[in-house]
PDB file of C-alpha atoms in Angstrom:
ATOM      1  CA  MET A   1     155.015 402.879 202.965  1.00  0.00           C
ATOM      2  CA  LYS A   2     151.689 403.116 204.791  1.00  0.00           C
ATOM      3  CA  PRO A   3     149.437 400.146 203.951  1.00  0.00           C
ATOM      4  CA  THR A   4     145.733 400.456 203.234  1.00  0.00           C
ATOM      5  CA  LEU A   5     143.867 400.042 206.528  1.00  0.00           C
ATOM      6  CA  ASP A   6     141.284 397.539 205.384  1.00  0.00           C
ATOM      7  CA  VAL A   7     139.903 394.493 207.143  1.00  0.00           C
ATOM      8  CA  LYS A   8     142.873 392.340 206.107  1.00  0.00           C
ATOM      9  CA  THR A   9     145.307 394.758 207.751  1.00  0.00           C
ATOM     10  CA  ILE A  10     143.347 394.964 211.004  1.00  0.00           C
ATOM     11  CA  ASP A  11     142.804 391.257 211.506  1.00  0.00           C
ATOM     12  CA  THR A  12     142.655 388.593 214.202  1.00  0.00           C
ATOM     13  CA  LEU A  13     142.453 390.733 217.342  1.00  0.00           C
ATOM     14  CA  ARG A  14     141.235 387.721 219.277  1.00  0.00           C
ATOM     15  CA  ASP A  15     144.212 386.359 221.226  1.00  0.00           C
ATOM     16  CA  LEU A  16     144.347 388.741 224.166  1.00  0.00           C
ATOM     17  CA  PRO A  17     141.735 390.956 225.803  1.00  0.00           C
ATOM     18  CA  ASP A  18     144.648 392.850 227.328  1.00  0.00           C
ATOM     19  CA  MET A  19     148.424 392.645 226.989  1.00  0.00           C
ATOM     20  CA  ILE A  20     149.421 392.261 230.640  1.00  0.00           C
ATOM     21  CA  PRO A  21     148.197 389.017 232.232  1.00  0.00           C
ATOM     22  CA  VAL A  22     149.069 390.155 235.764  1.00  0.00           C
ATOM     23  CA  LEU A  23     146.609 393.046 235.404  1.00  0.00           C
ATOM     24  CA  ARG A  24     143.637 391.070 234.109  1.00  0.00           C
ATOM     25  CA  ASP A  25     142.202 390.631 237.613  1.00  0.00           C
ATOM     26  CA  SER A  26     140.241 393.848 238.079  1.00  0.00           C
ATOM     27  CA  PHE A  27     140.280 393.342 241.837  1.00  0.00           C
ATOM     28  CA  GLU A  28     144.071 393.265 242.198  1.00  0.00           C
ATOM     29  CA  ALA A  29     145.318 395.814 244.733  1.00  0.00           C
ATOM     30  CA  TRP A  30     147.597 398.320 242.985  1.00  0.00           C
ATOM     31  CA  SER A  31     147.419 402.025 242.152  1.00  0.00           C
ATOM     32  CA  ILE A  32     150.133 402.681 239.558  1.00  0.00           C
ATOM     33  CA  LYS A  33     152.497 400.525 237.485  1.00  0.00           C
ATOM     34  CA  VAL A  34     155.222 401.475 234.996  1.00  0.00           C
ATOM     35  CA  PHE A  35     156.465 399.229 232.172  1.00  0.00           C
ATOM     36  CA  ASP A  36     159.165 399.152 229.503  1.00  0.00           C
ATOM     37  CA  ARG A  37     157.712 397.931 226.191  1.00  0.00           C
ATOM     38  CA  LYS A  38     160.992 396.208 225.254  1.00  0.00           C
ATOM     39  CA  HIS A  39     160.699 393.930 228.270  1.00  0.00           C
ATOM     40  CA  HIS A  40     157.017 393.086 227.877  1.00  0.00           C
ATOM     41  CA  GLU A  41     155.741 391.279 224.832  1.00  0.00           C
ATOM     42  CA  CYS A  42     153.373 393.519 222.873  1.00  0.00           C
ATOM     43  CA  ARG A  43     150.879 391.295 221.094  1.00  0.00           C
ATOM     44  CA  ASN A  44     147.697 391.994 219.175  1.00  0.00           C
ATOM     45  CA  TYR A  45     144.840 392.787 221.495  1.00  0.00           C
ATOM     46  CA  LEU A  46     141.332 394.146 221.643  1.00  0.00           C
ATOM     47  CA  SER A  47     140.079 395.748 224.851  1.00  0.00           C
ATOM     48  CA  PRO A  48     136.335 396.186 224.288  1.00  0.00           C
ATOM     49  CA  ASN A  49     135.303 396.869 227.882  1.00  0.00           C
ATOM     50  CA  ARG A  50     136.114 399.610 230.310  1.00  0.00           C
ATOM     51  CA  ARG A  51     139.210 399.015 232.425  1.00  0.00           C
ATOM     52  CA  ASP A  52     140.105 400.023 235.956  1.00  0.00           C
ATOM     53  CA  PHE A  53     143.039 402.151 234.863  1.00  0.00           C
ATOM     54  CA  TYR A  54     144.160 405.104 232.776  1.00  0.00           C
ATOM     55  CA  LYS A  55     147.040 404.426 230.415  1.00  0.00           C
ATOM     56  CA  VAL A  56     149.785 406.581 228.914  1.00  0.00           C
ATOM     57  CA  LEU A  57     151.547 404.678 226.124  1.00  0.00           C
ATOM     58  CA  MET A  58     154.650 405.974 224.358  1.00  0.00           C
ATOM     59  CA  VAL A  59     155.729 404.067 221.253  1.00  0.00           C
ATOM     60  CA  THR A  60     159.320 404.786 220.180  1.00  0.00           C
ATOM     61  CA  GLU A  61     160.041 401.705 218.032  1.00  0.00           C
ATOM     62  CA  GLY A  62     157.907 399.355 215.992  1.00  0.00           C
ATOM     63  CA  VAL A  63     154.984 399.694 213.612  1.00  0.00           C
ATOM     64  CA  GLY A  64     151.340 399.010 214.328  1.00  0.00           C
ATOM     65  CA  VAL A  65     147.716 400.005 213.906  1.00  0.00           C
ATOM     66  CA  PHE A  66     146.066 401.538 216.971  1.00  0.00           C
ATOM     67  CA  THR A  67     142.316 402.077 217.168  1.00  0.00           C
ATOM     68  CA  MET A  68     140.529 404.154 219.797  1.00  0.00           C
ATOM     69  CA  GLY A  69     136.771 404.147 219.396  1.00  0.00           C
ATOM     70  CA  LEU A  70     136.129 404.870 215.735  1.00  0.00           C
ATOM     71  CA  ASN A  71     139.512 406.551 215.146  1.00  0.00           C
ATOM     72  CA  THR A  72     142.356 404.466 213.755  1.00  0.00           C
ATOM     73  CA  TYR A  73     146.019 405.478 213.509  1.00  0.00           C
ATOM     74  CA  TYR A  74     148.852 403.889 211.578  1.00  0.00           C
ATOM     75  CA  ILE A  75     151.835 404.262 213.914  1.00  0.00           C
ATOM     76  CA  GLU A  76     155.322 404.092 212.440  1.00  0.00           C
ATOM     77  CA  GLU A  77     156.791 407.232 214.038  1.00  0.00           C
ATOM     78  CA  PRO A  78     157.230 407.946 217.760  1.00  0.00           C
ATOM     79  CA  THR A  79     153.808 408.564 219.286  1.00  0.00           C
ATOM     80  CA  ILE A  80     152.357 409.098 222.758  1.00  0.00           C
ATOM     81  CA  LEU A  81     148.782 408.087 223.522  1.00  0.00           C
ATOM     82  CA  PHE A  82     146.523 408.992 226.450  1.00  0.00           C
ATOM     83  CA  ILE A  83     143.893 406.288 226.995  1.00  0.00           C
ATOM     84  CA  HIS A  84     140.848 406.727 229.220  1.00  0.00           C
ATOM     85  CA  PRO A  85     139.503 403.669 231.117  1.00  0.00           C
ATOM     86  CA  ASN A  86     136.293 403.756 229.072  1.00  0.00           C
ATOM     87  CA  ASP A  87     138.019 403.876 225.678  1.00  0.00           C
ATOM     88  CA  ILE A  88     137.478 400.892 223.390  1.00  0.00           C
ATOM     89  CA  ILE A  89     140.944 400.222 222.003  1.00  0.00           C
ATOM     90  CA  SER A  90     142.825 397.718 219.877  1.00  0.00           C
ATOM     91  CA  TRP A  91     146.402 397.241 218.705  1.00  0.00           C
ATOM     92  CA  LYS A  92     147.666 395.282 215.705  1.00  0.00           C
ATOM     93  CA  ASN A  93     151.419 394.656 215.453  1.00  0.00           C
ATOM     94  CA  LEU A  94     152.947 395.135 212.002  1.00  0.00           C
ATOM     95  CA  SER A  95     156.575 394.589 213.049  1.00  0.00           C
ATOM     96  CA  ASP A  96     158.624 392.308 215.296  1.00  0.00           C
ATOM     97  CA  ILE A  97     160.232 395.064 217.360  1.00  0.00           C
ATOM     98  CA  SER A  98     158.810 397.279 220.071  1.00  0.00           C
ATOM     99  CA  GLY A  99     160.160 400.130 222.105  1.00  0.00           C
ATOM    100  CA  GLY A 100     158.913 402.747 224.493  1.00  0.00           C
ATOM    101  CA  HIS A 101     157.118 402.815 227.825  1.00  0.00           C
ATOM    102  CA  TYR A 102     153.693 402.830 229.362  1.00  0.00           C
ATOM    103  CA  VAL A 103     152.227 403.686 232.739  1.00  0.00           C
ATOM    104  CA  LEU A 104     148.907 402.528 234.159  1.00  0.00           C
ATOM    105  CA  PHE A 105     147.208 404.252 237.066  1.00  0.00           C
ATOM    106  CA  LYS A 106     143.822 403.790 238.698  1.00  0.00           C
ATOM    107  CA  ARG A 107     141.127 406.280 239.588  1.00  0.00           C
ATOM    108  CA  ASP A 108     141.981 406.069 243.284  1.00  0.00           C
ATOM    109  CA  PHE A 109     145.518 407.225 242.479  1.00  0.00           C
ATOM    110  CA  ILE A 110     144.033 410.328 240.829  1.00  0.00           C
ATOM    111  CA  ASN A 111     141.615 410.911 243.685  1.00  0.00           C
ATOM    112  CA  ASN A 112     144.473 410.748 246.194  1.00  0.00           C
ATOM    113  CA  HIS A 113     146.417 413.430 244.293  1.00  0.00           C
ATOM    114  CA  PRO A 114     144.262 416.501 243.618  1.00  0.00           C
ATOM    115  CA  GLN A 115     147.075 418.241 241.686  1.00  0.00           C
ATOM    116  CA  LEU A 116     147.193 415.346 239.230  1.00  0.00           C
ATOM    117  CA  LYS A 117     143.419 415.418 238.824  1.00  0.00           C
ATOM    118  CA  ALA A 118     143.532 419.156 238.166  1.00  0.00           C
ATOM    119  CA  THR A 119     146.160 418.670 235.437  1.00  0.00           C
ATOM    120  CA  ILE A 120     144.156 415.860 233.810  1.00  0.00           C
ATOM    121  CA  ASP A 121     141.017 418.026 233.823  1.00  0.00           C
ATOM    122  CA  LYS A 122     142.877 421.112 232.566  1.00  0.00           C
ATOM    123  CA  TYR A 123     144.464 419.566 229.482  1.00  0.00           C
ATOM    124  CA  GLY A 124     141.779 417.039 228.516  1.00  0.00           C
ATOM    125  CA  LEU A 125     144.281 414.586 227.060  1.00  0.00           C
ATOM    126  CA  PHE A 126     142.244 411.576 228.188  1.00  0.00           C
ATOM    127  CA  THR A 127     138.786 412.959 227.435  1.00  0.00           C
ATOM    128  CA  GLU A 128     139.125 415.095 224.296  1.00  0.00           C
ATOM    129  CA  LYS A 129     139.798 412.468 221.667  1.00  0.00           C
ATOM    130  CA  GLU A 130     141.390 414.892 219.225  1.00  0.00           C
ATOM    131  CA  LYS A 131     144.146 415.415 221.829  1.00  0.00           C
ATOM    132  CA  SER A 132     144.656 411.803 222.903  1.00  0.00           C
ATOM    133  CA  VAL A 133     147.148 410.858 220.178  1.00  0.00           C
ATOM    134  CA  ILE A 134     150.282 413.002 219.782  1.00  0.00           C
ATOM    135  CA  ARG A 135     152.928 412.455 217.117  1.00  0.00           C
ATOM    136  CA  LEU A 136     156.485 412.974 218.388  1.00  0.00           C
ATOM    137  CA  LYS A 137     159.767 414.032 216.834  1.00  0.00           C
ATOM    138  CA  ASN A 138     162.998 412.256 217.694  1.00  0.00           C
ATOM    139  CA  SER A 139     164.127 415.433 219.438  1.00  0.00           C
ATOM    140  CA  ASP A 140     161.133 415.113 221.808  1.00  0.00           C
ATOM    141  CA  LEU A 141     162.149 411.670 223.056  1.00  0.00           C
ATOM    142  CA  PRO A 142     164.996 412.387 225.511  1.00  0.00           C
ATOM    143  CA  ILE A 143     162.923 414.428 227.946  1.00  0.00           C
ATOM    144  CA  LEU A 144     159.863 412.152 227.709  1.00  0.00           C
ATOM    145  CA  ASN A 145     162.037 409.064 228.118  1.00  0.00           C
ATOM    146  CA  SER A 146     163.617 410.646 231.186  1.00  0.00           C
ATOM    147  CA  PHE A 147     160.199 411.066 232.836  1.00  0.00           C
ATOM    148  CA  PHE A 148     159.356 407.392 232.266  1.00  0.00           C
ATOM    149  CA  GLU A 149     162.792 406.263 233.464  1.00  0.00           C
ATOM    150  CA  ARG A 150     162.406 408.275 236.654  1.00  0.00           C
ATOM    151  CA  MET A 151     158.979 406.739 237.164  1.00  0.00           C
ATOM    152  CA  HIS A 152     160.530 403.280 236.747  1.00  0.00           C
ATOM    153  CA  GLN A 153     163.066 404.124 239.449  1.00  0.00           C
ATOM    154  CA  GLU A 154     160.466 405.563 241.805  1.00  0.00           C
ATOM    155  CA  GLU A 155     158.150 402.573 241.444  1.00  0.00           C
ATOM    156  CA  LEU A 156     160.971 400.209 242.431  1.00  0.00           C
ATOM    157  CA  SER A 157     162.047 402.326 245.385  1.00  0.00           C
ATOM    158  CA  ASN A 158     160.834 402.038 248.970  1.00  0.00           C
ATOM    159  CA  ASN A 159     160.682 405.794 249.421  1.00  0.00           C
ATOM    160  CA  GLN A 160     157.562 406.767 251.350  1.00  0.00           C
ATOM    161  CA  LEU A 161     157.057 409.706 248.991  1.00  0.00           C
ATOM    162  CA  LYS A 162     157.315 407.697 245.783  1.00  0.00           C
ATOM    163  CA  HIS A 163     153.626 408.099 244.890  1.00  0.00           C
ATOM    164  CA  ASP A 164     153.957 411.854 245.260  1.00  0.00           C
ATOM    165  CA  ALA A 165     156.951 411.742 242.929  1.00  0.00           C
ATOM    166  CA  LEU A 166     155.140 409.485 240.432  1.00  0.00           C
ATOM    167  CA  GLN A 167     152.152 411.801 240.180  1.00  0.00           C
ATOM    168  CA  ALA A 168     154.505 414.775 239.710  1.00  0.00           C
ATOM    169  CA  TYR A 169     156.228 413.019 236.787  1.00  0.00           C
ATOM    170  CA  LEU A 170     152.820 412.227 235.272  1.00  0.00           C
ATOM    171  CA  GLN A 171     151.982 415.919 235.417  1.00  0.00           C
ATOM    172  CA  LEU A 172     155.299 416.818 233.775  1.00  0.00           C
ATOM    173  CA  LEU A 173     154.613 414.208 231.095  1.00  0.00           C
ATOM    174  CA  MET A 174     151.286 415.855 230.284  1.00  0.00           C
ATOM    175  CA  VAL A 175     152.695 419.389 230.347  1.00  0.00           C
ATOM    176  CA  GLU A 176     155.538 418.435 227.994  1.00  0.00           C
ATOM    177  CA  SER A 177     153.133 416.551 225.698  1.00  0.00           C
ATOM    178  CA  MET A 178     150.935 419.638 225.432  1.00  0.00           C
ATOM    179  CA  ARG A 179     153.983 421.811 224.739  1.00  0.00           C
ATOM    180  CA  ILE A 180     155.085 419.701 221.765  1.00  0.00           C
ATOM    181  CA  ALA A 181     151.607 418.556 220.671  1.00  0.00           C
ATOM    182  CA  ASN A 182     151.209 417.530 217.037  1.00  0.00           C
ATOM    183  CA  TYR A 183     147.834 415.827 216.548  1.00  0.00           C
ATOM    184  CA  PRO A 184     147.670 413.455 213.558  1.00  0.00           C
ATOM    185  CA  LYS A 185     144.430 412.945 211.687  1.00  0.00           C
ATOM    186  CA  PRO A 186     142.876 409.478 211.998  1.00  0.00           C
ATOM    187  CA  ASP A 187     143.345 407.067 209.106  1.00  0.00           C
ATOM    188  CA  ASN A 188     140.450 405.472 207.265  1.00  0.00           C
ATOM    189  CA  VAL A 189     139.256 401.947 207.951  1.00  0.00           C
ATOM    190  CA  SER A 190     136.571 399.821 206.373  1.00  0.00           C
ATOM    191  CA  ASP A 191     132.885 399.924 207.297  1.00  0.00           C
ATOM    192  CA  GLU A 192     133.226 396.351 208.526  1.00  0.00           C
ATOM    193  CA  PHE A 193     135.716 397.289 211.204  1.00  0.00           C
ATOM    194  CA  HIS A 194     133.524 400.230 212.241  1.00  0.00           C
ATOM    195  CA  TYR A 195     130.756 397.772 213.115  1.00  0.00           C
ATOM    196  CA  ILE A 196     133.060 396.120 215.635  1.00  0.00           C
ATOM    197  CA  HIS A 197     133.712 399.325 217.523  1.00  0.00           C
ATOM    198  CA  GLN A 198     130.123 400.505 217.244  1.00  0.00           C
ATOM    199  CA  PHE A 199     128.970 397.239 218.794  1.00  0.00           C
ATOM    200  CA  PHE A 200     131.449 397.440 221.679  1.00  0.00           C
ATOM    201  CA  HIS A 201     130.623 401.094 222.258  1.00  0.00           C
ATOM    202  CA  LEU A 202     126.940 400.215 222.500  1.00  0.00           C
ATOM    203  CA  LEU A 203     127.665 397.233 224.761  1.00  0.00           C
ATOM    204  CA  GLU A 204     129.731 399.451 227.050  1.00  0.00           C
ATOM    205  CA  ARG A 205     127.002 402.083 227.130  1.00  0.00           C
ATOM    206  CA  GLU A 206     124.376 399.502 228.014  1.00  0.00           C
ATOM    207  CA  THR A 207     126.348 397.838 230.820  1.00  0.00           C
ATOM    208  CA  SER A 208     128.445 400.602 232.373  1.00  0.00           C
ATOM    209  CA  GLY A 209     125.736 401.919 234.679  1.00  0.00           C
ATOM    210  CA  ILE A 210     123.376 399.019 235.257  1.00  0.00           C
ATOM    211  CA  ASN A 211     121.745 398.524 238.666  1.00  0.00           C
ATOM    212  CA  TYR A 212     118.421 397.341 240.032  1.00  0.00           C
ATOM    213  CA  THR A 213     116.811 400.736 239.420  1.00  0.00           C
ATOM    214  CA  SER A 214     118.005 400.871 235.794  1.00  0.00           C
ATOM    215  CA  PRO A 215     118.540 397.298 234.547  1.00  0.00           C
ATOM    216  CA  ILE A 216     120.081 396.482 231.192  1.00  0.00           C
ATOM    217  CA  LYS A 217     117.678 397.183 228.332  1.00  0.00           C
ATOM    218  CA  MET A 218     119.275 395.102 225.548  1.00  0.00           C
ATOM    219  CA  LYS A 219     120.879 391.705 225.916  1.00  0.00           C
ATOM    220  CA  THR A 220     120.233 389.827 222.661  1.00  0.00           C
ATOM    221  CA  ALA A 221     122.103 389.852 219.369  1.00  0.00           C
ATOM    222  CA  LYS A 222     118.884 390.822 217.581  1.00  0.00           C
ATOM    223  CA  GLU A 223     118.393 393.888 219.800  1.00  0.00           C
ATOM    224  CA  PHE A 224     121.975 395.088 219.361  1.00  0.00           C
ATOM    225  CA  ALA A 225     121.866 394.546 215.598  1.00  0.00           C
ATOM    226  CA  ALA A 226     118.611 396.494 215.314  1.00  0.00           C
ATOM    227  CA  ASN A 227     120.130 399.408 217.224  1.00  0.00           C
ATOM    228  CA  LEU A 228     123.084 399.418 214.822  1.00  0.00           C
ATOM    229  CA  SER A 229     120.799 399.093 211.763  1.00  0.00           C
ATOM    230  CA  VAL A 230     122.509 395.928 210.591  1.00  0.00           C
ATOM    231  CA  HIS A 231     121.236 392.370 210.097  1.00  0.00           C
ATOM    232  CA  PRO A 232     122.047 390.083 213.080  1.00  0.00           C
ATOM    233  CA  ASN A 233     123.688 387.522 210.789  1.00  0.00           C
ATOM    234  CA  HIS A 234     126.048 390.148 209.347  1.00  0.00           C
ATOM    235  CA  LEU A 235     126.957 391.499 212.778  1.00  0.00           C
ATOM    236  CA  ASN A 236     127.609 387.960 213.984  1.00  0.00           C
ATOM    237  CA  ALA A 237     129.819 387.225 210.989  1.00  0.00           C
ATOM    238  CA  VAL A 238     131.873 390.412 211.445  1.00  0.00           C
ATOM    239  CA  LEU A 239     132.399 389.829 215.187  1.00  0.00           C
ATOM    240  CA  LYS A 240     133.245 386.155 214.654  1.00  0.00           C
ATOM    241  CA  LYS A 241     135.748 386.968 211.909  1.00  0.00           C
ATOM    242  CA  HIS A 242     137.680 389.613 213.823  1.00  0.00           C
ATOM    243  CA  THR A 243     137.350 388.563 217.454  1.00  0.00           C
ATOM    244  CA  GLY A 244     136.709 384.829 217.259  1.00  0.00           C
ATOM    245  CA  GLN A 245     133.406 385.170 219.152  1.00  0.00           C
ATOM    246  CA  ASN A 246     129.851 385.932 218.086  1.00  0.00           C
ATOM    247  CA  VAL A 247     127.601 388.702 219.401  1.00  0.00           C
ATOM    248  CA  SER A 248     125.860 386.566 222.020  1.00  0.00           C
ATOM    249  CA  THR A 249     129.165 385.381 223.475  1.00  0.00           C
ATOM    250  CA  HIS A 250     130.451 388.944 223.866  1.00  0.00           C
ATOM    251  CA  ILE A 251     127.191 389.995 225.538  1.00  0.00           C
ATOM    252  CA  ARG A 252     127.267 386.969 227.857  1.00  0.00           C
ATOM    253  CA  ASN A 253     130.887 387.574 228.854  1.00  0.00           C
ATOM    254  CA  ARG A 254     130.194 391.239 229.538  1.00  0.00           C
ATOM    255  CA  LEU A 255     127.200 390.401 231.719  1.00  0.00           C
ATOM    256  CA  LEU A 256     129.255 387.852 233.636  1.00  0.00           C
ATOM    257  CA  GLU A 257     131.975 390.457 234.190  1.00  0.00           C
ATOM    258  CA  GLU A 258     129.425 392.937 235.530  1.00  0.00           C
ATOM    259  CA  THR A 259     127.831 390.256 237.698  1.00  0.00           C
ATOM    260  CA  LYS A 260     131.136 389.311 239.320  1.00  0.00           C
ATOM    261  CA  ALA A 261     131.888 392.956 240.066  1.00  0.00           C
ATOM    262  CA  LEU A 262     128.454 393.452 241.647  1.00  0.00           C
ATOM    263  CA  LEU A 263     128.823 390.279 243.718  1.00  0.00           C
ATOM    264  CA  VAL A 264     132.130 391.321 245.268  1.00  0.00           C
ATOM    265  CA  GLN A 265     131.752 395.091 245.358  1.00  0.00           C
ATOM    266  CA  THR A 266     128.171 395.459 246.636  1.00  0.00           C
ATOM    267  CA  ASP A 267     125.917 393.933 249.276  1.00  0.00           C
ATOM    268  CA  TRP A 268     122.966 393.762 246.898  1.00  0.00           C
ATOM    269  CA  THR A 269     120.750 390.701 247.062  1.00  0.00           C
ATOM    270  CA  LEU A 270     121.102 388.040 244.384  1.00  0.00           C
ATOM    271  CA  GLN A 271     117.624 388.961 243.161  1.00  0.00           C
ATOM    272  CA  ASP A 272     118.642 392.612 242.712  1.00  0.00           C
ATOM    273  CA  ILE A 273     121.853 391.657 240.872  1.00  0.00           C
ATOM    274  CA  GLY A 274     119.992 389.255 238.606  1.00  0.00           C
ATOM    275  CA  TYR A 275     117.363 391.876 237.829  1.00  0.00           C
ATOM    276  CA  SER A 276     120.126 394.384 237.006  1.00  0.00           C
ATOM    277  CA  ILE A 277     121.506 392.179 234.242  1.00  0.00           C
ATOM    278  CA  GLY A 278     118.113 391.284 232.789  1.00  0.00           C
ATOM    279  CA  PHE A 279     116.777 388.297 234.750  1.00  0.00           C
ATOM    280  CA  ALA A 280     113.320 388.803 236.226  1.00  0.00           C
ATOM    281  CA  GLU A 281     113.545 385.527 238.159  1.00  0.00           C
ATOM    282  CA  GLN A 282     116.441 384.890 240.537  1.00  0.00           C
ATOM    283  CA  PRO A 283     116.593 381.075 239.854  1.00  0.00           C
ATOM    284  CA  ASN A 284     117.141 381.778 236.130  1.00  0.00           C
ATOM    285  CA  PHE A 285     119.954 384.181 237.041  1.00  0.00           C
ATOM    286  CA  SER A 286     121.610 381.569 239.287  1.00  0.00           C
ATOM    287  CA  LEU A 287     121.330 378.951 236.539  1.00  0.00           C
ATOM    288  CA  PHE A 288     122.905 381.315 233.984  1.00  0.00           C
ATOM    289  CA  PHE A 289     125.795 382.151 236.319  1.00  0.00           C
ATOM    290  CA  LYS A 290     126.523 378.560 237.360  1.00  0.00           C
ATOM    291  CA  LYS A 291     126.358 377.298 233.787  1.00  0.00           C
ATOM    292  CA  ASN A 292     129.072 379.749 232.767  1.00  0.00           C
ATOM    293  CA  THR A 293     131.309 379.808 235.862  1.00  0.00           C
ATOM    294  CA  GLY A 294     130.758 376.481 237.614  1.00  0.00           C
ATOM    295  CA  LEU A 295     129.626 378.274 240.800  1.00  0.00           C
ATOM    296  CA  THR A 296     126.337 379.716 241.940  1.00  0.00           C
ATOM    297  CA  PRO A 297     126.365 383.482 242.569  1.00  0.00           C
ATOM    298  CA  ALA A 298     126.235 382.830 246.319  1.00  0.00           C
ATOM    299  CA  GLU A 299     129.198 380.441 246.123  1.00  0.00           C
ATOM    300  CA  PHE A 300     131.195 382.935 244.066  1.00  0.00           C
ATOM    301  CA  ARG A 301     130.527 385.768 246.545  1.00  0.00           C
ATOM    302  CA  ARG A 302     131.358 383.517 249.510  1.00  0.00           C
ATOM    303  CA  SER A 303     134.612 382.268 247.949  1.00  0.00           C
ATOM    304  CA  TYR A 304     135.766 385.832 247.311  1.00  0.00           C
ATOM    305  CA  GLN A 305     134.906 386.904 250.846  1.00  0.00           C
ATOM    306  CA  ASN A 306     136.749 383.916 252.305  1.00  0.00           C
ATOM    307  CA  ALA A 307     139.833 384.670 250.183  1.00  0.00           C
ATOM    308  CA  ASN A 308     139.917 388.259 251.397  1.00  0.00           C
TER     309      ASN A 308
END
């Protein structure tokens, strides 16, 4: 029987920011990876920031609550989900078993395969949220499972054409998903849980395109709360209860993540990077970064360059 999706059901999403430790380093060099859910522990997680990869997740066994943005789905039947890198997602396990597959692939993999990009754009499974969650019948599973199994085999092979084969199977996966598409309506969740996703959506919007010509505009709990029309104390309490961290900590961690990316992926000056994340004075930026990482921005950039 489907439980009521209140705050008690969707609780304690604080243990993992993502479910695959090996993929947490956003600078790791890979283009596509395929996984079997039975062989990888599926724990509760909340992924509030944009990721480097697209994800296709097929759940064949187990029960859980999946949230994408402000839409929440109680999953107890086979389901396939198409998750865009910018989607704010969470998963809450409600059973001890898990089955199915998932594949992760980066933007450069899409860019290197124009046919795959054309299929993604044509069907809109990753961008049109009403299409991103598809309920499956048991009779749909054999052919979808076969595509994932072939992708597993290709990924492990040394064939020089394996990436071509992998992108072809991804296209077939999308075509078959569209053919059998049955889109469930989102379930209802409490207003309290909506605040969590509204906050992370706003945080993502504020930080996703920052640079020294358009620096971050909001970086305090008070500013975010005002934008969401909620008292800062209430927003802090909700975030602390469900993620284990308050508003300021989430903002700080997001700014540090952006800073590290700018330090290793650009040749901007430290003053420009500091200004981008809201520090008018470069010494204050360096103090903020060292206090939270143990290294100055220059030391962090130098250590990354030396390692690569």
